[in-house]
Short mmCIF file of C-alpha atoms and ligand atoms in Angstrom, two decimals:
data_model
loop_
_atom_site.label_atom_id
_atom_site.label_comp_id
_atom_site.label_asym_id
_atom_site.label_seq_id
_atom_site.Cartn_x
_atom_site.Cartn_y
_atom_site.Cartn_z
CA UNK T 1 -7.12 14.68 16.50
CA UNK T 2 -10.50 12.51 15.49
CA UNK T 3 -9.07 9.61 13.41
CA UNK T 4 -11.31 10.36 10.43
CA UNK T 5 -9.63 13.99 10.17
CA UNK T 6 -6.37 11.98 9.89
CA UNK T 7 -7.34 9.95 7.48
CA UNK T 8 -8.92 12.23 5.34
CA UNK T 9 -5.68 14.64 5.61
CA UNK T 10 -3.22 11.72 4.93
CA UNK T 11 -5.39 9.58 2.24
CA UNK T 12 -6.45 10.70 -1.12
CA UNK T 13 -10.33 10.37 -1.57
CA UNK T 14 -10.11 8.02 -4.76
CA UNK T 15 -7.76 5.88 -2.56
CA UNK T 16 -10.37 5.64 0.55
CA UNK T 17 -13.24 4.68 -1.96
CA UNK T 18 -11.18 1.55 -2.80
CA UNK T 19 -11.49 -1.79 -1.23
CA UNK T 20 -8.01 -3.53 -0.73
CA UNK T 21 -7.65 -6.37 -3.17
CA UNK T 22 -8.90 -9.33 -1.35
CA UNK T 23 -7.53 -13.40 -1.12
CA UNK T 24 -9.72 -16.16 0.28
CA UNK T 25 -7.97 -18.21 3.11
CA UNK T 26 -7.08 -21.56 0.93
CA UNK T 27 -5.58 -23.25 4.26
CA UNK T 28 -7.21 -26.89 4.18
CA UNK T 29 -9.00 -26.35 0.92
CA UNK T 30 -8.56 -28.27 -2.62
CA UNK T 31 -7.09 -24.46 -4.02
CA UNK T 32 -9.02 -24.03 -7.33
CA UNK T 33 -9.28 -20.15 -7.07
CA UNK T 34 -6.25 -18.61 -8.00
CA UNK T 35 -4.73 -19.37 -11.38
CA UNK T 36 -1.60 -21.32 -9.91
CA UNK T 37 -0.31 -24.48 -11.13
CA UNK T 38 -0.74 -27.14 -9.12
CA UNK T 39 2.31 -29.34 -9.32
CA UNK T 40 5.78 -28.69 -7.74
CA UNK T 41 9.13 -29.87 -8.53
CA UNK T 42 10.82 -33.48 -8.17
CA UNK T 43 13.14 -33.82 -5.33
CA UNK T 44 16.13 -34.03 -7.91
CA UNK T 45 15.54 -30.59 -8.99
CA UNK T 46 14.76 -29.08 -5.63
CA UNK T 47 18.26 -30.20 -4.59
CA UNK T 48 19.74 -28.81 -7.55
CA UNK T 49 18.00 -25.54 -6.68
CA UNK T 50 18.79 -25.47 -3.57
CA UNK T 51 23.11 -25.34 -4.61
CA UNK T 52 22.01 -22.07 -6.65
CA UNK T 53 20.02 -20.52 -3.79
CA UNK T 54 23.52 -21.44 -1.35
CA UNK T 55 25.65 -19.25 -3.75
CA UNK T 56 23.55 -16.12 -3.92
CA UNK T 57 25.45 -13.17 -2.60
CA UNK T 58 22.52 -12.45 -0.73
CA UNK T 59 24.53 -9.29 1.11
CA UNK T 60 25.01 -7.74 -2.43
CA UNK T 61 22.00 -5.64 -4.20
CA UNK T 62 20.99 -7.28 -6.88
CA UNK T 63 21.86 -6.50 -10.43
CA UNK T 64 18.93 -3.55 -11.04
CA UNK T 65 18.93 -4.39 -14.20
CA UNK T 66 18.52 -8.52 -14.03
CA UNK T 67 20.78 -8.39 -17.39
CA UNK T 68 21.07 -12.07 -17.68
CA UNK T 69 17.61 -12.97 -16.50
CA UNK T 70 16.13 -10.63 -19.40
CA UNK T 71 18.80 -12.71 -21.37
CA UNK T 72 17.14 -16.09 -20.42
CA UNK T 73 13.36 -14.46 -20.73
CA UNK T 74 14.05 -13.24 -24.41
CA UNK T 75 15.18 -16.88 -25.66
CA UNK T 76 12.56 -18.51 -23.45
CA UNK T 77 9.68 -16.42 -24.69
CA UNK T 78 11.17 -15.97 -28.24
CA UNK T 79 10.99 -12.11 -28.10
CA UNK T 80 12.09 -10.35 -31.33
CA UNK T 81 15.85 -8.92 -31.23
CA UNK T 82 14.79 -5.29 -31.63
CA UNK T 83 12.10 -5.07 -28.73
CA UNK T 84 13.66 -4.31 -24.80
CA UNK T 85 12.57 -6.04 -21.47
CA UNK T 86 11.72 -4.28 -18.72
CA UNK T 87 11.36 -6.69 -15.65
CA UNK T 88 8.36 -6.48 -12.64
CA UNK T 89 7.53 -7.79 -9.41
CA UNK T 90 4.83 -9.65 -10.85
CA UNK T 91 3.36 -8.15 -14.03
CA UNK T 92 0.90 -6.37 -11.35
CA UNK T 93 4.22 -4.24 -10.55
CA UNK T 94 4.70 -3.23 -14.65
CA UNK T 95 0.57 -2.12 -14.61
CA UNK T 96 0.75 -0.05 -11.79
CA UNK T 97 4.93 1.00 -13.04
CA UNK T 98 2.82 1.79 -17.07
CA UNK T 99 0.09 4.07 -15.11
CA UNK T 100 2.29 6.19 -12.89
CA UNK T 101 4.40 6.95 -15.67
CA UNK T 102 1.14 8.48 -17.49
CA UNK T 103 0.32 11.59 -17.52
CA UNK T 104 -2.17 13.56 -15.24
CA UNK T 105 -5.67 12.56 -15.60
CA UNK T 106 -5.05 10.52 -18.39
CA UNK T 107 -7.68 8.19 -19.64
CA UNK T 108 -6.87 4.57 -19.00
CA UNK T 109 -9.69 1.78 -21.00
CA UNK T 110 -10.17 -1.72 -20.94
CA UNK T 111 -12.83 -4.00 -21.74
CA UNK T 112 -15.12 -5.40 -19.01
CA UNK T 113 -15.03 -8.19 -17.68
CA UNK T 114 -11.41 -8.25 -17.34
CA UNK T 115 -8.35 -8.60 -14.92
CA UNK T 116 -9.51 -6.28 -11.78
CA UNK T 117 -6.08 -4.57 -11.36
CA UNK T 118 -6.29 -2.37 -14.38
CA UNK T 119 -9.20 -0.56 -12.99
CA UNK T 120 -7.65 -0.61 -9.18
CA UNK T 121 -4.72 0.99 -9.89
CA UNK T 122 -6.21 3.27 -12.30
CA UNK T 123 -8.64 4.33 -9.69
CA UNK T 124 -5.50 4.64 -6.92
CA UNK T 125 -3.63 6.52 -9.02
CA UNK T 126 -6.58 9.26 -9.89
CA UNK T 127 -6.38 8.46 -13.23
CA UNK T 128 -9.51 8.24 -15.50
CA UNK T 129 -10.37 4.48 -15.58
CA UNK T 130 -13.12 3.49 -18.53
CA UNK T 131 -14.88 -0.10 -18.62
CA UNK T 132 -16.03 -0.85 -21.95
CA UNK T 133 -18.59 -4.25 -22.39
CA UNK T 134 -17.82 -6.96 -23.82
CA UNK T 135 -20.26 -8.90 -26.10
CA UNK T 136 -22.57 -11.10 -23.88
CA UNK T 137 -21.86 -14.27 -23.96
CA UNK T 138 -19.09 -14.67 -26.24
CA UNK T 139 -17.39 -12.31 -24.45
CA UNK T 140 -15.26 -10.92 -27.28
CA UNK T 141 -14.33 -7.23 -28.19
CA UNK T 142 -17.53 -4.92 -29.14
CA UNK T 143 -15.12 -3.48 -31.92
CA UNK T 144 -17.23 -0.72 -33.11
CA UNK T 145 -18.30 0.27 -29.92
CA UNK T 146 -14.62 0.14 -28.84
CA UNK T 147 -13.10 2.44 -31.75
CA UNK T 148 -15.65 4.98 -31.37
CA UNK T 149 -14.48 5.49 -27.77
CA UNK T 150 -11.06 5.22 -28.71
CA UNK T 151 -11.84 8.14 -30.83
CA UNK T 152 -13.76 10.43 -28.81
CA UNK T 153 -11.55 9.69 -25.36
CA UNK T 154 -8.37 9.03 -26.88
CA UNK T 155 -7.50 7.21 -23.86
CA UNK T 156 -3.78 7.11 -23.34
CA UNK T 157 -3.75 3.30 -22.45
CA UNK T 158 -5.92 0.40 -23.41
CA UNK T 159 -5.27 -3.11 -21.73
CA UNK T 160 -6.37 -6.27 -23.61
CA UNK T 161 -6.01 -9.76 -21.46
CA UNK T 162 -5.24 -12.19 -23.83
CA UNK T 163 -6.64 -14.92 -23.34
CA UNK T 164 -8.86 -12.80 -21.02
CA UNK T 165 -9.41 -13.22 -17.56
CA UNK T 166 -12.23 -14.11 -16.11
CA UNK T 167 -13.80 -14.99 -19.16
CA UNK T 168 -11.01 -17.69 -21.02
CA UNK T 169 -11.03 -16.51 -24.12
CA UNK T 170 -9.24 -14.93 -27.02
CA UNK T 171 -10.01 -11.65 -28.61
CA UNK T 172 -10.18 -11.55 -32.13
CA UNK T 173 -7.05 -11.37 -33.95
CA UNK T 174 -8.46 -8.66 -36.60
CA UNK T 175 -10.06 -7.03 -33.98
CA UNK T 176 -7.25 -6.13 -31.88
CA UNK T 177 -4.37 -5.10 -34.51
CA UNK T 178 -7.54 -2.70 -35.27
CA UNK T 179 -7.23 -1.40 -32.12
CA UNK T 180 -3.51 -0.90 -31.98
CA UNK T 181 -3.71 0.81 -35.42
CA UNK T 182 -6.50 3.36 -34.69
CA UNK T 183 -5.04 4.27 -31.09
CA UNK T 184 -2.87 7.55 -30.39
CA UNK T 185 -1.91 5.73 -27.34
CA UNK T 186 0.16 2.52 -25.83
CA UNK T 187 -2.15 -0.85 -26.23
CA UNK T 188 -0.54 -3.14 -24.00
CA UNK T 189 -1.52 -6.85 -24.71
CA UNK T 190 -1.28 -8.97 -21.48
CA UNK T 191 -0.48 -12.44 -22.28
CA UNK T 192 -0.24 -14.13 -18.42
CA UNK T 193 -2.07 -17.05 -19.61
CA UNK T 194 0.63 -17.45 -22.78
CA UNK T 195 1.49 -20.97 -21.76
CA UNK T 196 -1.86 -22.57 -22.29
CA UNK T 197 -2.76 -21.40 -25.83
CA UNK T 198 0.02 -21.04 -28.76
CA UNK T 199 -1.84 -17.73 -29.84
CA UNK T 200 0.39 -14.55 -29.03
CA UNK T 201 1.18 -11.12 -30.20
CA UNK T 202 5.02 -11.29 -29.31
CA UNK T 203 5.75 -11.48 -32.62
CA UNK T 204 4.07 -8.66 -33.47
CA UNK T 205 5.76 -6.18 -31.62
CA UNK T 206 8.26 -4.80 -34.71
CA UNK T 207 5.43 -3.74 -36.54
CA UNK T 208 3.60 -1.89 -34.32
CA UNK T 209 5.53 1.27 -31.92
CA UNK T 210 2.54 1.80 -29.57
CA UNK T 211 2.29 -2.45 -28.74
CA UNK T 212 3.32 -3.69 -25.82
CA UNK T 213 3.05 -7.15 -24.76
CA UNK T 214 3.40 -8.35 -20.90
CA UNK T 215 3.53 -11.72 -19.49
CA UNK T 216 4.58 -13.17 -16.15
CA UNK T 217 6.16 -16.57 -14.63
CA UNK T 218 3.00 -16.68 -12.46
CA UNK T 219 0.44 -18.96 -13.87
CA UNK T 220 3.35 -20.93 -15.97
CA UNK T 221 4.18 -22.34 -12.03
CA UNK T 222 6.13 -19.42 -10.41
CA UNK T 223 3.71 -17.45 -8.83
CA UNK T 224 5.60 -17.61 -5.66
CA UNK T 225 8.46 -15.80 -6.90
CA UNK T 226 6.68 -12.65 -8.43
CA UNK T 227 8.65 -12.08 -11.49
CA UNK T 228 7.14 -10.26 -14.93
CA UNK T 229 7.83 -9.00 -17.64
CA UNK T 230 6.68 -6.28 -20.76
CA UNK T 231 8.34 -6.26 -24.27
CA UNK T 232 8.48 -4.05 -27.07
CA UNK T 233 9.81 -0.77 -28.11
CA UNK T 234 12.95 0.03 -26.86
CA UNK T 235 12.50 4.04 -26.62
CA UNK T 236 9.20 3.55 -24.23
CA UNK T 237 10.78 0.57 -22.13
CA UNK T 238 13.63 2.88 -21.74
CA UNK T 239 10.99 5.62 -20.34
CA UNK T 240 9.36 3.41 -17.90
CA UNK T 241 12.96 2.55 -16.73
CA UNK T 242 12.94 5.75 -14.82
CA UNK T 243 9.15 4.79 -12.60
CA UNK T 244 10.90 1.64 -11.82
CA UNK T 245 12.47 1.28 -8.50
CA UNK T 246 16.18 -0.01 -9.12
CA UNK T 247 16.18 -3.25 -7.34
CA UNK T 248 12.57 -4.58 -8.28
CA UNK T 249 13.82 -7.77 -8.94
CA UNK T 250 15.58 -9.58 -5.58
CA UNK T 251 18.13 -11.60 -6.17
CA UNK T 252 16.63 -15.07 -4.95
CA UNK T 253 13.76 -14.22 -7.90
CA UNK T 254 16.74 -13.47 -10.29
CA UNK T 255 18.70 -16.74 -9.60
CA UNK T 256 15.56 -19.22 -8.75
CA UNK T 257 13.86 -17.88 -12.31
CA UNK T 258 16.63 -18.18 -13.99
CA UNK T 259 17.39 -21.78 -12.55
CA UNK T 260 13.57 -22.92 -13.44
CA UNK T 261 13.68 -21.78 -16.75
CA UNK T 262 16.94 -23.61 -17.76
CA UNK T 263 13.86 -27.39 -17.10
CA UNK T 264 12.07 -26.16 -20.17
CA UNK T 265 11.19 -29.67 -20.88
CA UNK T 266 9.29 -29.63 -16.64
CA UNK T 267 6.90 -26.74 -17.49
CA UNK T 268 6.15 -28.12 -20.94
CA UNK T 269 4.82 -31.18 -19.70
CA UNK T 270 3.14 -29.80 -16.95
CA UNK T 271 1.54 -27.43 -19.18
CA UNK T 272 0.31 -29.93 -21.34
CA UNK T 273 -1.19 -31.97 -19.20
CA UNK T 274 -2.91 -29.24 -17.72
CA UNK T 275 -4.38 -28.48 -21.44
CA UNK T 276 -5.33 -31.65 -21.68
CA UNK T 277 -7.26 -31.60 -18.15
CA UNK T 278 -8.92 -28.20 -19.40
CA UNK T 279 -10.55 -30.24 -22.01
CA UNK T 280 -11.39 -32.87 -19.94
CA UNK T 281 -13.26 -30.70 -17.43
CA UNK T 282 -14.78 -28.61 -20.42
CA UNK T 283 -16.45 -31.71 -21.57
CA UNK T 284 -17.81 -32.71 -18.23
CA UNK T 285 -19.03 -29.07 -17.59
CA UNK T 286 -21.16 -29.62 -20.42
CA UNK T 287 -23.15 -32.75 -19.64
CA UNK T 288 -23.84 -31.10 -16.55
CA UNK T 289 -27.73 -29.96 -16.72
CA UNK T 290 -27.91 -26.22 -15.44
CA UNK T 291 -24.19 -25.69 -16.07
CA UNK T 292 -22.78 -23.58 -19.26
CA UNK T 293 -18.99 -23.72 -19.35
CA UNK T 294 -17.56 -21.12 -21.84
CA UNK T 295 -14.48 -22.29 -24.30
CA UNK T 296 -11.03 -21.79 -22.35
CA UNK T 297 -7.59 -20.83 -23.53
CA UNK T 298 -6.24 -20.42 -20.14
CA UNK T 299 -5.88 -22.78 -17.32
CA UNK T 300 -9.10 -22.04 -15.82
CA UNK T 301 -12.77 -22.27 -16.78
CA UNK T 302 -15.91 -20.01 -16.50
CA UNK T 303 -18.96 -21.49 -16.17
CA UNK T 304 -22.24 -20.01 -15.46
CA UNK T 305 -25.20 -22.05 -13.63
CA UNK T 306 -28.67 -21.87 -13.40
CA UNK T 307 -30.21 -18.65 -12.41
CA UNK T 308 -29.46 -17.46 -9.13
CA UNK T 309 -27.81 -20.57 -7.84
CA UNK T 310 -23.97 -19.59 -8.67
CA UNK T 311 -23.50 -18.34 -4.71
CA UNK T 312 -25.13 -21.40 -3.10
CA UNK T 313 -23.31 -23.54 -5.20
CA UNK T 314 -19.92 -21.82 -4.65
CA UNK T 315 -20.52 -22.56 -1.00
CA UNK T 316 -21.84 -25.57 -1.73
CA UNK T 317 -18.52 -26.68 -3.20
CA UNK T 318 -16.60 -24.80 -0.28
CA UNK T 319 -18.44 -26.73 2.24
CA UNK T 320 -17.58 -29.93 0.19
CA UNK T 321 -13.65 -28.85 0.78
CA UNK T 322 -13.49 -27.32 -2.92
CA UNK T 323 -12.36 -23.38 -3.26
CA UNK T 324 -12.90 -21.98 -6.65
CA UNK T 325 -13.69 -18.09 -7.62
CA UNK T 326 -17.87 -16.80 -7.37
CA UNK T 327 -18.12 -14.00 -9.79
CA UNK T 328 -21.96 -13.52 -9.28
CA UNK T 329 -21.12 -10.67 -7.22
CA UNK T 330 -19.68 -8.56 -9.93
CA UNK T 331 -23.21 -9.18 -11.55
CA UNK T 332 -23.73 -7.85 -15.26
CA UNK T 333 -21.60 -10.20 -18.04
CA UNK T 334 -20.76 -12.52 -14.76
CA UNK T 335 -24.25 -13.07 -13.41
CA UNK T 336 -24.51 -16.61 -12.12
CA UNK T 337 -20.89 -17.35 -13.17
CA UNK T 338 -18.08 -19.45 -11.01
CA UNK T 339 -14.45 -20.00 -12.51
CA UNK T 340 -12.64 -22.93 -11.91
CA UNK T 341 -8.75 -23.26 -11.89
CA UNK T 342 -7.34 -26.73 -13.92
CA UNK T 343 -5.53 -28.68 -11.31
CA UNK T 344 -4.34 -32.08 -10.77
CA UNK T 345 -6.47 -34.75 -11.99
CA UNK T 346 -7.62 -35.99 -8.99
CA UNK T 347 -8.44 -32.14 -8.09
CA UNK T 348 -10.37 -32.25 -10.92
CA UNK T 349 -12.18 -34.83 -10.30
CA UNK T 350 -13.16 -34.12 -6.88
CA UNK T 351 -14.32 -31.28 -8.27
CA UNK T 352 -16.66 -32.34 -11.00
CA UNK T 353 -18.18 -34.93 -8.26
CA UNK T 354 -18.47 -32.07 -5.76
CA UNK T 355 -20.38 -29.87 -8.40
CA UNK T 356 -22.59 -33.54 -9.76
CA UNK T 357 -23.73 -33.60 -6.06
CA UNK T 358 -24.13 -30.03 -5.56
CA UNK T 359 -26.74 -28.88 -8.46
C1 LIG G 401 -2.89 -13.41 -12.68
C2 LIG G 401 -2.60 -12.57 -14.04
C3 LIG G 401 -1.72 -11.04 -13.47
C4 LIG G 401 -0.91 -10.97 -12.52
O1 LIG G 401 -0.04 -11.72 -12.68
P1 LIG G 401 1.24 -11.53 -11.50
O2 LIG G 401 2.51 -11.35 -12.48
O3 LIG G 401 1.43 -12.72 -10.94
O4 LIG G 401 1.41 -10.57 -11.14
C5 LIG G 401 -2.08 -10.19 -14.67
N1 LIG G 401 -2.51 -10.10 -15.97
C6 LIG G 401 -3.43 -11.37 -15.77
C7 LIG G 401 -4.66 -11.10 -16.80
C8 LIG G 401 -4.24 -12.26 -14.87
O5 LIG G 401 -5.13 -13.22 -15.13
#
């Protein structure tokens, strides 16, 4: 049999049409491309953690519901008593799980540009994905257009990243409420960048049956663990639980996350430093001619270079050992745009200096 015949026999056309999510090899670079927290733990905390790992019963299946971790996450994130939680192997897995539960041919909606996995997973599952453009330059929601699309297309689910990735802004609160109120389907507020903003829809959960809030520990400083959660209406969480694989949160993640979240002051200090650095990097970027940074409530900053200069600026930074994200190939509202993750002060300085010498 020809290889192509085999592929078309066993792989759905919508999957064949996709490209896999690619991650750049960052070996040897100052890594400012993936919204990771640059700080590791003090040695004494690592030693304490190793004792916890030492006692993990690796021969046993983990608690399938991760009850103890759920309690801690609920407390750490001020989740209302009446809301329930479902955990995922990263919030990426939760997006997949939400979409797998939808009726066949459902419509999935998200603003664009936004987090690419909404579209990637929707297409992969053969769902009807529709991206709705944000307003140019402000990157805010185009509310009239969104409400019109909701009315005519009746999406089963809408994803809103709050703050949005890759633009960094918070959408207007009243626009979001209006979307929730006018939607017959689910509205998912993806609060992956919660550690870097005080804005949140978690307190609104009891007010809306169709609102779910998703968070992750990745951007907080635990990207290697792969742990996310979604909170909201217990009746919906109960249904989603049927789609979830029984032991999706492994025992090392469960015990390590519990341990880490018992050190809130450590994360508070790290994220405060990153917030201050974000303000400093923003100011520095604003002074560079030909560079336009966009205000951010996350741990990264989107900025625009002079026309047609983004890809060469990205390459020149890479040549100088600094890896950021080139968004220019996505074109449209992201034409000439690059995204830099906020790192440690010396990493940020290296980035700013390299950029100065590049433009
Ligand atoms: C990074 C990111 C995620 C993915 O988080 P994981 O928990 O690491 O899978 C989800 N949503 C947005 C908007 C992100 O930027």
